[in-house]
């Protein structure tokens, strides 16, 4: 059962990646079409940039990168 849960987590991550990639492309095109500046992909990671609610801090990302198995799943969710 743990293996199935892990595959479900990978599928969830892929779905998030695909949907957000499409959304970013759409929003970037919308801004460009209107002559607005299109922020870089990682502009919100710049020093001094305010994090959006729910965004992971660099420390959170480090913990996630170091985690495996159930601990990774828990932190990811």
mmCIF file of C-alpha atoms in Angstrom:
data_model
loop_
_atom_site.group_PDB
_atom_site.id
_atom_site.type_symbol
_atom_site.label_atom_id
_atom_site.label_comp_id
_atom_site.label_asym_id
_atom_site.label_seq_id
_atom_site.Cartn_x
_atom_site.Cartn_y
_atom_site.Cartn_z
ATOM 1 C CA UNK A 1 0.000 0.000 0.000
ATOM 2 C CA UNK A 2 2.858 2.434 0.744
ATOM 3 C CA UNK A 3 4.161 1.994 -2.811
ATOM 4 C CA UNK A 4 0.728 2.891 -4.243
ATOM 5 C CA UNK A 5 0.541 5.994 -2.058
ATOM 6 C CA UNK A 6 3.980 7.035 -3.281
ATOM 7 C CA UNK A 7 2.897 6.651 -6.928
ATOM 8 C CA UNK A 8 -0.203 8.707 -6.139
ATOM 9 C CA UNK A 9 2.041 11.457 -4.754
ATOM 10 C CA UNK A 10 4.146 11.433 -7.927
ATOM 11 C CA UNK A 11 0.997 11.683 -10.053
ATOM 12 C CA UNK A 12 -0.298 14.569 -7.930
ATOM 13 C CA UNK A 13 3.013 16.407 -8.314
ATOM 14 C CA UNK A 14 2.954 15.895 -12.097
ATOM 15 C CA UNK A 15 -0.614 17.215 -12.311
ATOM 16 C CA UNK A 16 0.324 20.304 -10.292
ATOM 17 C CA UNK A 17 3.380 20.903 -12.481
ATOM 18 C CA UNK A 18 1.425 20.597 -15.732
ATOM 19 C CA UNK A 19 -1.506 22.744 -14.610
ATOM 20 C CA UNK A 20 0.691 25.475 -13.146
ATOM 21 C CA UNK A 21 2.982 25.513 -16.181
ATOM 22 C CA UNK A 22 -0.018 26.048 -18.456
ATOM 23 C CA UNK A 23 -1.411 28.713 -16.137
ATOM 24 C CA UNK A 24 1.929 30.572 -16.025
ATOM 25 C CA UNK A 25 2.145 30.530 -19.835
ATOM 26 C CA UNK A 26 -1.420 31.838 -20.151
ATOM 27 C CA UNK A 27 -0.909 34.624 -17.603
ATOM 28 C CA UNK A 28 2.454 35.610 -19.131
ATOM 29 C CA UNK A 29 0.872 35.876 -22.581
ATOM 30 C CA UNK A 30 -2.010 37.898 -21.126
ATOM 31 C CA UNK A 31 0.441 40.387 -19.576
ATOM 32 C CA UNK A 32 2.632 40.574 -22.698
ATOM 33 C CA UNK A 33 -0.405 41.152 -24.951
ATOM 34 C CA UNK A 34 -1.269 44.169 -22.820
ATOM 35 C CA UNK A 35 2.252 45.590 -22.832
ATOM 36 C CA UNK A 36 2.815 44.779 -19.159
ATOM 37 C CA UNK A 37 6.058 43.518 -17.686
ATOM 38 C CA UNK A 38 6.185 39.745 -17.403
ATOM 39 C CA UNK A 39 8.024 38.762 -14.209
ATOM 40 C CA UNK A 40 10.701 36.099 -14.447
ATOM 41 C CA UNK A 41 9.810 32.577 -13.466
ATOM 42 C CA UNK A 42 11.550 32.917 -10.091
ATOM 43 C CA UNK A 43 10.900 36.621 -9.423
ATOM 44 C CA UNK A 44 9.060 35.786 -6.198
ATOM 45 C CA UNK A 45 12.238 34.076 -4.920
ATOM 46 C CA UNK A 46 14.312 37.271 -5.114
ATOM 47 C CA UNK A 47 15.807 38.556 -1.854
ATOM 48 C CA UNK A 48 13.342 40.886 -0.200
ATOM 49 C CA UNK A 49 10.382 39.602 -2.237
ATOM 50 C CA UNK A 50 7.315 38.981 -0.123
ATOM 51 C CA UNK A 51 6.227 35.370 -0.122
ATOM 52 C CA UNK A 52 2.695 34.587 -1.169
ATOM 53 C CA UNK A 53 0.617 32.841 1.492
ATOM 54 C CA UNK A 54 1.432 29.157 1.382
ATOM 55 C CA UNK A 55 4.817 29.576 -0.349
ATOM 56 C CA UNK A 56 7.626 27.560 1.172
ATOM 57 C CA UNK A 57 10.579 29.350 2.714
ATOM 58 C CA UNK A 58 14.118 28.326 1.712
ATOM 59 C CA UNK A 59 14.295 26.371 4.981
ATOM 60 C CA UNK A 60 11.043 24.564 4.169
ATOM 61 C CA UNK A 61 12.379 23.691 0.701
ATOM 62 C CA UNK A 62 15.598 22.307 2.222
ATOM 63 C CA UNK A 63 13.596 20.087 4.601
ATOM 64 C CA UNK A 64 11.460 18.879 1.679
ATOM 65 C CA UNK A 65 14.526 18.161 -0.460
ATOM 66 C CA UNK A 66 16.082 16.103 2.350
ATOM 67 C CA UNK A 67 12.915 14.139 3.136
ATOM 68 C CA UNK A 68 12.062 10.695 1.786
ATOM 69 C CA UNK A 69 9.129 8.316 1.854
ATOM 70 C CA UNK A 70 6.208 9.141 4.119
ATOM 71 C CA UNK A 71 8.012 12.185 5.553
ATOM 72 C CA UNK A 72 8.344 13.640 2.027
ATOM 73 C CA UNK A 73 4.669 12.951 1.332
ATOM 74 C CA UNK A 74 3.626 14.658 4.560
ATOM 75 C CA UNK A 75 5.777 17.741 3.950
ATOM 76 C CA UNK A 76 4.747 17.970 0.287
ATOM 77 C CA UNK A 77 1.067 17.915 1.182
#
